Every structure is written in structure tokens, then in C-alpha cells.
mmCIF file of C-alpha atoms in Angstrom:
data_model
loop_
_atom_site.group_PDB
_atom_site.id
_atom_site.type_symbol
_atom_site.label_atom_id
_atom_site.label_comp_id
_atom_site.label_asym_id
_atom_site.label_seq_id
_atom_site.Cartn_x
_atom_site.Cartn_y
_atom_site.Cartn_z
ATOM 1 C CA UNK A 215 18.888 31.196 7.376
ATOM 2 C CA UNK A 216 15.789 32.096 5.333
ATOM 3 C CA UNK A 217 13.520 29.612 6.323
ATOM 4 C CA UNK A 218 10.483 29.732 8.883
ATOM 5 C CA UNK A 219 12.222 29.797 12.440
ATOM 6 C CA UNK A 220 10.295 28.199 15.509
ATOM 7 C CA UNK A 221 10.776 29.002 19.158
ATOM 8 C CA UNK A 222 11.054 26.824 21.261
ATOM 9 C CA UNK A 223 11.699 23.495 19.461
ATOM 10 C CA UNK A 224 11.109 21.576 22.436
ATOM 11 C CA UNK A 225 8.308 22.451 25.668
ATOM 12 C CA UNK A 226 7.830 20.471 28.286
ATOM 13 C CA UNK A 227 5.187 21.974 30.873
ATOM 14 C CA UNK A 228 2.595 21.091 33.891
ATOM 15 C CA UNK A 229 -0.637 20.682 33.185
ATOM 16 C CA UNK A 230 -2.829 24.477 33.987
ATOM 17 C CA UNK A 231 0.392 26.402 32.627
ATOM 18 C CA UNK A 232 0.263 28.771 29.757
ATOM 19 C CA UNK A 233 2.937 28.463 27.627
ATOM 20 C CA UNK A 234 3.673 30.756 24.289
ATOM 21 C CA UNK A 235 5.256 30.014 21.050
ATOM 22 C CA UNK A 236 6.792 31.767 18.380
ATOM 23 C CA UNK A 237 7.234 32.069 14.558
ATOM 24 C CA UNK A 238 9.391 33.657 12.152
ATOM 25 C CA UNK A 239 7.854 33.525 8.677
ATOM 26 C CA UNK A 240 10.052 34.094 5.768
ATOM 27 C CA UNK A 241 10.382 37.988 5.597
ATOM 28 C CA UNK A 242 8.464 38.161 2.206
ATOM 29 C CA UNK A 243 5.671 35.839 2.798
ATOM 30 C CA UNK A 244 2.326 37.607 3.617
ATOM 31 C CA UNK A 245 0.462 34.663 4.588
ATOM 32 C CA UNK A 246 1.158 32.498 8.146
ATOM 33 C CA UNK A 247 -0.229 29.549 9.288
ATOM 34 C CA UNK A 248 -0.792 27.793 12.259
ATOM 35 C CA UNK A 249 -1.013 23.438 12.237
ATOM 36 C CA UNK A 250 -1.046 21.090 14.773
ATOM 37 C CA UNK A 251 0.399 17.766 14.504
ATOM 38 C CA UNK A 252 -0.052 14.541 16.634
ATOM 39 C CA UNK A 253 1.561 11.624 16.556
ATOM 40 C CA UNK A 254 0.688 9.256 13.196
ATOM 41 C CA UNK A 255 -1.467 12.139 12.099
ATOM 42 C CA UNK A 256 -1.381 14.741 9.609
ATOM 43 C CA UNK A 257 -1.323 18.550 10.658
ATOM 44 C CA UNK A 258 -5.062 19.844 11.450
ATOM 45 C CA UNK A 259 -5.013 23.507 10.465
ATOM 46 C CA UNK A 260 -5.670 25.918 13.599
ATOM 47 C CA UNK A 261 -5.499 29.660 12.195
ATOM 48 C CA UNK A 262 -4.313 31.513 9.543
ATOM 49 C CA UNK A 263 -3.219 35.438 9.286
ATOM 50 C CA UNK A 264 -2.753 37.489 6.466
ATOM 51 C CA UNK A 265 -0.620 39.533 7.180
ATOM 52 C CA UNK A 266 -1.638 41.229 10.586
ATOM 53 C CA UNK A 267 -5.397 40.364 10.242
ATOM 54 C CA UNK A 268 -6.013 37.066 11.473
ATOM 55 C CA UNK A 269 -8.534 35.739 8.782
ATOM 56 C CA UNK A 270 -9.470 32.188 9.598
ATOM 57 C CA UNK A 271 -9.434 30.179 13.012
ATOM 58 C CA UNK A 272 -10.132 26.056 13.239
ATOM 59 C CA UNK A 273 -12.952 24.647 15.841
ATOM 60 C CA UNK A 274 -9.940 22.921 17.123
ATOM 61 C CA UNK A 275 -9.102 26.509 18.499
ATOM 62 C CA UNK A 276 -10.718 26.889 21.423
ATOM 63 C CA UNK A 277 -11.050 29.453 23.964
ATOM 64 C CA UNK A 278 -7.659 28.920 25.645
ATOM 65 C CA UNK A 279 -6.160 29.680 22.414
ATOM 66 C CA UNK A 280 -4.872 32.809 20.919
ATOM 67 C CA UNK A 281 -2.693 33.699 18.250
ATOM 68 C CA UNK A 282 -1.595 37.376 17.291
ATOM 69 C CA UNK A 283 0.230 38.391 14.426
ATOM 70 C CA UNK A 284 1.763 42.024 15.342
ATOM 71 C CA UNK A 285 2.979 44.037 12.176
ATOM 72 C CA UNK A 286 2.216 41.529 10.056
ATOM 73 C CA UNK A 287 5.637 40.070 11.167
ATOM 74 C CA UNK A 288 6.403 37.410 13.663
ATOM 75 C CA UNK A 289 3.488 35.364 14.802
ATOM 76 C CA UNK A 290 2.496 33.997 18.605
ATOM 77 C CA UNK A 291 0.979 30.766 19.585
ATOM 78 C CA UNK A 292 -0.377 31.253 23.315
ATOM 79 C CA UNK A 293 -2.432 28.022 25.154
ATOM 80 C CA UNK A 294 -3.543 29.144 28.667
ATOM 81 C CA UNK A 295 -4.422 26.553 31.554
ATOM 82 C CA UNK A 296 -2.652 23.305 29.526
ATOM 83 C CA UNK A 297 -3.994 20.064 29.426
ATOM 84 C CA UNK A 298 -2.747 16.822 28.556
ATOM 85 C CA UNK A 299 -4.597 16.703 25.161
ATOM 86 C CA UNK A 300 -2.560 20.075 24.041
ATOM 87 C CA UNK A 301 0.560 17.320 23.636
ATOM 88 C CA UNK A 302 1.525 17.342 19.955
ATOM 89 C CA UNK A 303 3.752 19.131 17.385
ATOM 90 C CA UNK A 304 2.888 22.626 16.950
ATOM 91 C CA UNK A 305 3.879 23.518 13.272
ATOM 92 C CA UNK A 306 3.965 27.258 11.802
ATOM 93 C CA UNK A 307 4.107 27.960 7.855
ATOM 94 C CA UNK A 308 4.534 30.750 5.421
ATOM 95 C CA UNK A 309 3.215 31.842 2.254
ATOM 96 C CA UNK A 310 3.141 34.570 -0.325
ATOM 97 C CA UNK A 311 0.348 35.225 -2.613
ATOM 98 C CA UNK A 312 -0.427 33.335 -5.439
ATOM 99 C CA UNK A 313 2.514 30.831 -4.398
ATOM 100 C CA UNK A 314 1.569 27.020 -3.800
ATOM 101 C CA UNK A 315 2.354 25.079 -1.106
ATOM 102 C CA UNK A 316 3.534 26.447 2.003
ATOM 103 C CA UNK A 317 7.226 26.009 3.159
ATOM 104 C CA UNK A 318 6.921 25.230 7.349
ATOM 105 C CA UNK A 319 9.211 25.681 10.511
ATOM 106 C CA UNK A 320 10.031 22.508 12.174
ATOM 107 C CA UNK A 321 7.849 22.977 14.656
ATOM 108 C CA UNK A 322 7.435 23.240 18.534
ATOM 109 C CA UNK A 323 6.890 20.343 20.523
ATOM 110 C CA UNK A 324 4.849 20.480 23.311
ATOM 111 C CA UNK A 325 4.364 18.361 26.205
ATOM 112 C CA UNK A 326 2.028 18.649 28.842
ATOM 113 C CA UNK A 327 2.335 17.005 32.250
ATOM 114 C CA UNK B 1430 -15.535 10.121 6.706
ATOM 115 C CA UNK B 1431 -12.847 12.587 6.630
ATOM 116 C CA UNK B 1432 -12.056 14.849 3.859
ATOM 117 C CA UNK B 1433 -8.781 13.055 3.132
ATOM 118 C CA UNK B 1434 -7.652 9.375 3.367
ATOM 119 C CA UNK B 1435 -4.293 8.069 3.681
ATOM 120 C CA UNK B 1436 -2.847 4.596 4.686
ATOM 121 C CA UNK B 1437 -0.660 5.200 7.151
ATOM 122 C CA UNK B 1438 1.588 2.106 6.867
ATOM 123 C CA UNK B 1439 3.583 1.715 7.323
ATOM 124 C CA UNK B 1440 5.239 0.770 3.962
ATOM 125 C CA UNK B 1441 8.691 -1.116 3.591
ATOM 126 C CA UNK B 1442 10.353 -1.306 0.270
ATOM 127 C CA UNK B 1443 13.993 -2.452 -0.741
ATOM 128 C CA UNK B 1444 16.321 -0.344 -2.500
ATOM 129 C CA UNK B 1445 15.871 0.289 -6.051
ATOM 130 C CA UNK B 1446 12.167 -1.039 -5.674
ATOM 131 C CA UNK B 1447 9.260 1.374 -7.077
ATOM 132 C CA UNK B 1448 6.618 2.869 -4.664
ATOM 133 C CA UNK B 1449 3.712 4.006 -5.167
ATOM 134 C CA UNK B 1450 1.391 6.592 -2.388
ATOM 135 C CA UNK B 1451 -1.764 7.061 -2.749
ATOM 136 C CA UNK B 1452 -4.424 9.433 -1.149
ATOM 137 C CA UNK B 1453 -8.619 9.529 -1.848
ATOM 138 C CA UNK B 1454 -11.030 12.441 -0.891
ATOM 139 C CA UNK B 1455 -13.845 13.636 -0.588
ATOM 140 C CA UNK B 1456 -14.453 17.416 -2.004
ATOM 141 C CA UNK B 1457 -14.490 17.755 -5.067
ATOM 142 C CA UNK B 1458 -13.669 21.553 -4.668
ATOM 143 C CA UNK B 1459 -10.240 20.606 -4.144
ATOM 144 C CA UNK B 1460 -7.961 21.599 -7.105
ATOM 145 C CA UNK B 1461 -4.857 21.792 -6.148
ATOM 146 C CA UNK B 1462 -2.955 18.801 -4.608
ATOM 147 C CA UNK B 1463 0.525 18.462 -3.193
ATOM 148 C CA UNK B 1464 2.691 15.979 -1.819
ATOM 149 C CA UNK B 1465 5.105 16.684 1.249
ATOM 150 C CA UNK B 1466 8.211 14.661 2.728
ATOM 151 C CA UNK B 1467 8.395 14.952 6.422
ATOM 152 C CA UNK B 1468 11.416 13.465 8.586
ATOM 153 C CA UNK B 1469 11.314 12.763 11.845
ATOM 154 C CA UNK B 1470 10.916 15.267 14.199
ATOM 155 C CA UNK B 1471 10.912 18.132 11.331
ATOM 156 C CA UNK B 1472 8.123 20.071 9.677
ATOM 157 C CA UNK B 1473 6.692 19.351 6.139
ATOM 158 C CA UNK B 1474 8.608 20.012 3.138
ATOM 159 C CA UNK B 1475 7.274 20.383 -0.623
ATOM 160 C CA UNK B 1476 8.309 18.119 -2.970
ATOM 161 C CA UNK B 1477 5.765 18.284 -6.107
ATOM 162 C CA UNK B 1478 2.612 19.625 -6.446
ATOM 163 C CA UNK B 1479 0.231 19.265 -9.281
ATOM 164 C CA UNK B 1480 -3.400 21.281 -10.488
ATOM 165 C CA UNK B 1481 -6.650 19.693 -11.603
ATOM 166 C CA UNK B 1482 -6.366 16.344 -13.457
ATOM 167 C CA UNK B 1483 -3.071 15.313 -14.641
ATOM 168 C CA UNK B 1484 1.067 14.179 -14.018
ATOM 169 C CA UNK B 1485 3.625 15.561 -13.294
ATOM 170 C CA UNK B 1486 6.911 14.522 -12.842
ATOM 171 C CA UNK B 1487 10.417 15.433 -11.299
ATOM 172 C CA UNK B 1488 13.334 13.107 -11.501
ATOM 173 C CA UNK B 1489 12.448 10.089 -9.644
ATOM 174 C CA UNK B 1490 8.878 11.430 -8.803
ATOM 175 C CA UNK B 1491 5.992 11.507 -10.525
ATOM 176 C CA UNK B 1492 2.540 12.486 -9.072
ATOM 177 C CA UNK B 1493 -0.418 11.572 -10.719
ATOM 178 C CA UNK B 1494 -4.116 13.478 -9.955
ATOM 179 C CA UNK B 1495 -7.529 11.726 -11.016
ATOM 180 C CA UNK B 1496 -10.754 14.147 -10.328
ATOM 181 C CA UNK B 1497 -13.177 11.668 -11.288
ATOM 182 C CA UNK B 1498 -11.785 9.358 -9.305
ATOM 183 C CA UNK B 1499 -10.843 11.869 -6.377
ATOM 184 C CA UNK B 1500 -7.797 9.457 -6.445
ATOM 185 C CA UNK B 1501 -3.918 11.399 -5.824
ATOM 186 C CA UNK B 1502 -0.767 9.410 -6.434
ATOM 187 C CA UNK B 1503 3.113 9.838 -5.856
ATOM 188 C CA UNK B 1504 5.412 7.191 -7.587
ATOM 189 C CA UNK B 1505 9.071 7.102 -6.237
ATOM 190 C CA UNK B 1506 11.642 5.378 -8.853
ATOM 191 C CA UNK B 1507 14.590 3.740 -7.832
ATOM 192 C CA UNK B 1508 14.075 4.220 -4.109
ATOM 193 C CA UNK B 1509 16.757 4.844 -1.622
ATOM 194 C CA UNK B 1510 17.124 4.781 1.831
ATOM 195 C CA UNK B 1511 17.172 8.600 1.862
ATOM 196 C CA UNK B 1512 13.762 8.892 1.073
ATOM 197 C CA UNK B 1513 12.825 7.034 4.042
ATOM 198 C CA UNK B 1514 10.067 9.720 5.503
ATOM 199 C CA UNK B 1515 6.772 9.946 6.058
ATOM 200 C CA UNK B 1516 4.803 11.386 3.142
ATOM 201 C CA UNK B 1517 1.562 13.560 3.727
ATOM 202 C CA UNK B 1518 -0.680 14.622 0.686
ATOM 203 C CA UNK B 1519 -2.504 17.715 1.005
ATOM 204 C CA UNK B 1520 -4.982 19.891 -0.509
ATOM 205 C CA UNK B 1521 -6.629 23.347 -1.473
ATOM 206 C CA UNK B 1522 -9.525 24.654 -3.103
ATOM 207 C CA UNK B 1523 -7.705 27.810 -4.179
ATOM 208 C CA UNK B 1524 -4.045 28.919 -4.868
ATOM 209 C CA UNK B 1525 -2.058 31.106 -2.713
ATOM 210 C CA UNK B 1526 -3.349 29.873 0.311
ATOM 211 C CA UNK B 1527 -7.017 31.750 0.808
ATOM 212 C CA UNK B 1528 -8.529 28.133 2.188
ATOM 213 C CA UNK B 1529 -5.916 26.403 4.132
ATOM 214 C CA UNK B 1530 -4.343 22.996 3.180
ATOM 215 C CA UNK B 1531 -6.131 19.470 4.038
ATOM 216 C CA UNK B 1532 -3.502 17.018 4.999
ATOM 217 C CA UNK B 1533 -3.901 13.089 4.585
ATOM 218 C CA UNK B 1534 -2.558 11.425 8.186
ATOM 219 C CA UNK B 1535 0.700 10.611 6.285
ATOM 220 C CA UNK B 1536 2.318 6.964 4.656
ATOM 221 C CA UNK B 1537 5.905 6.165 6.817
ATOM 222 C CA UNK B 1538 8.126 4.751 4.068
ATOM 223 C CA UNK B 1539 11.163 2.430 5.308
ATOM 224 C CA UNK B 1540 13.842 2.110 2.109
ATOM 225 C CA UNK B 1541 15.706 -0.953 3.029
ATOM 226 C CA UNK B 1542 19.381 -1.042 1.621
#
């Protein structure tokens, strides 16, 4: 499979846990992105790395938020001390330069308790 | 107002019938606009992306991009049940992925056979 693999697909956790997530861009794609998705929304972007530097990060990211990008490789999604407001779709994508669109993983639903 | 409107629906069409999506905005620095197909309970995929002012069009799809207007379109011909999704438009400034996507919230189509 050479698509953008997600880990887990499904979370279900208590509210003040930190939970983790994790993305497998396509191997040749430079660029990874982080969106959240609620439901009847669209994804709001959260951060984006290019390759290990991570380049841009959303408001919407606060302090309990971190996201590393190690070797420019596989990406992490950690949210310390959860709160019911973290519920929602957690989506990762991958690009390469000077390609449009992104092509995304289907995603990591979280749900807080 | 947010960068990005979208009627969310949700639309129901019979087969065969033509629909049309539509999504205004605000920037004008957007150039590049794309449409993605979302299932349920999968990420985004691509399905047609156009630049500046313009149509384009692939098979039963044509998108349609006004820049005066700041007025996107997708027409679907001969609609079937398969395409039964929710479809997000989204947005850049710049190619290649240097200023993340803007997403509408998404129109949930229901094909009826």
C-alpha cells in the first residue's frame, strides 16, 4: 500500500489522558500535514512540516499539542491532558513539491470521555 | 465571515440528475482551487483541481473557477449513487503546498437510484 497510513484509526480515551498518533506519508512526499476534522465541518489545518522542520503551526494548536516529524519520515500527533473538545477526526496528508493537492490518510478518530 | 463558504446540505438528487456545488470566498490571494470527495468515515480524496479563472473538466465532472466573482463550482453529470459523498472545496495561495489548504465545511450529496 502506497498511500498515507494512520495509526490508530479509532481512539477512545478519558478525559486528562495523553494520547499519540501516527502518520506514514507516502515515502516520496516531502511535505506533511496535520488537519482536524469535526463533525459537518471541513478540516481546519493544525501544522505542517517540511520535511523534518516543522514550518507552520495553526492557533488551533495549543499548548497541549505537539507534533514532531523525526527524519523527515513518519510524523507524531501528541495531545496531553484531553478534553472533551479534542473529539474529532484527526486527518494527516502528504505532499511533494510543486504537486497540487494533497493525497490524505483516513484519519484517526478520537474520542474523549 | 470565514474565508470559505459552503452549503452544507444536505443535497438529494435522483439518478441521472445533474448537480451542481458551489463554494464563495473571501481572499482573493487564493489561486488555486480544488475539489475533494470524502466518504464516510475516510479522509479526503482529489478529484479535480483547477488554477486561476477557468474550467476544467474530467468525464462526468467539470469544475468551473470565477475570480471576480470569488465564486468555485463542481458540476456532476449523470449522477449515480456512487458518488454519494460529501464534497469539500479547498484552497491555496501557492502550489506545492507552502500555505496550507482552506477547506469549505463540505456539501453531503445523497444519489437516489
Amino acid at each position: 500500500d502506497t498511500g498515507v497510513s494512520q495509526d490508530p484509526r479509532h481512539k477512545i480515551t478519558k478525559r486528562g489522558q495523553n494520547v499519540t498518533f501516527r502518520c506514514d506519508p507516502i515515502s516520496e512526499h516531502n511535505r506533511l500535514y496535520w488537519y482536524r476534522q469535526t463533525l459537518g465541518q471541513g478540516p481546519e489545518f493544525l501544522t505542517y512540516f517540511q520535511n523534518e522542520a516543522q514550518l507552520e503551526k495553526s492557533r488551533l494548536l495549543s499548548d497541549r499539542f505537539s507534533a514532531e516529524r523525526p527524519k523527515g519520515s513518519f510524523s507524531t500527533l501528541e495531545i496531553q491532558r484531553t478534553e472533551q473538545g479534542d473529539s474529532a477526526m484527526y486527518l494527516c496528508a502528504s505532499s511533494a513539491d510543486r504537486l497540487l493537492g494533497y493525497t490524505f490518510g483516513s484519519g484517526t478518530r478520537l474520542t474523549v470521555v | 465571515q470565514k474565508e470559505v463558504e459552503q452549503d452544507p446540505g444536505p443535497l438529494s438528487v435522483p439518478e441521472g440528475a445533474i448537480v451542481s456545488l458551489n463554494c464563495t470566498y473571501s481572499n482573493s490571494a487564493f489561486q488555486y482551487f480544488m475539489w475533494y470527495r470524502q466518504y464516510s468515515r475516510k479522509g479526503p480524496e482529489l478529484l479535480m483541481y483547477t488554477y486561476s479563472s477557468g474550467n476544467k473538466e474530467d468525464g462526468r465532472f467539470t469544475a468551473q473557477v470565477d475570480k471576480s466573482s470569488k465564486y468555485i463550482s463542481l458540476f456532476i453529470r449523470d449522477s449515480q449513487p456512487s458518488d454519494s459523498a460529501t464534497y469539500l472545496c479547498a484552497m491555496s495561495q501557492t502550489l506545492g503546498g507552502n500555505t496550507p489548504l482552506v477547506f469549505g465545511k463540505g456539501t453531503r450529496l445523497s444519489v437516489i437510484a
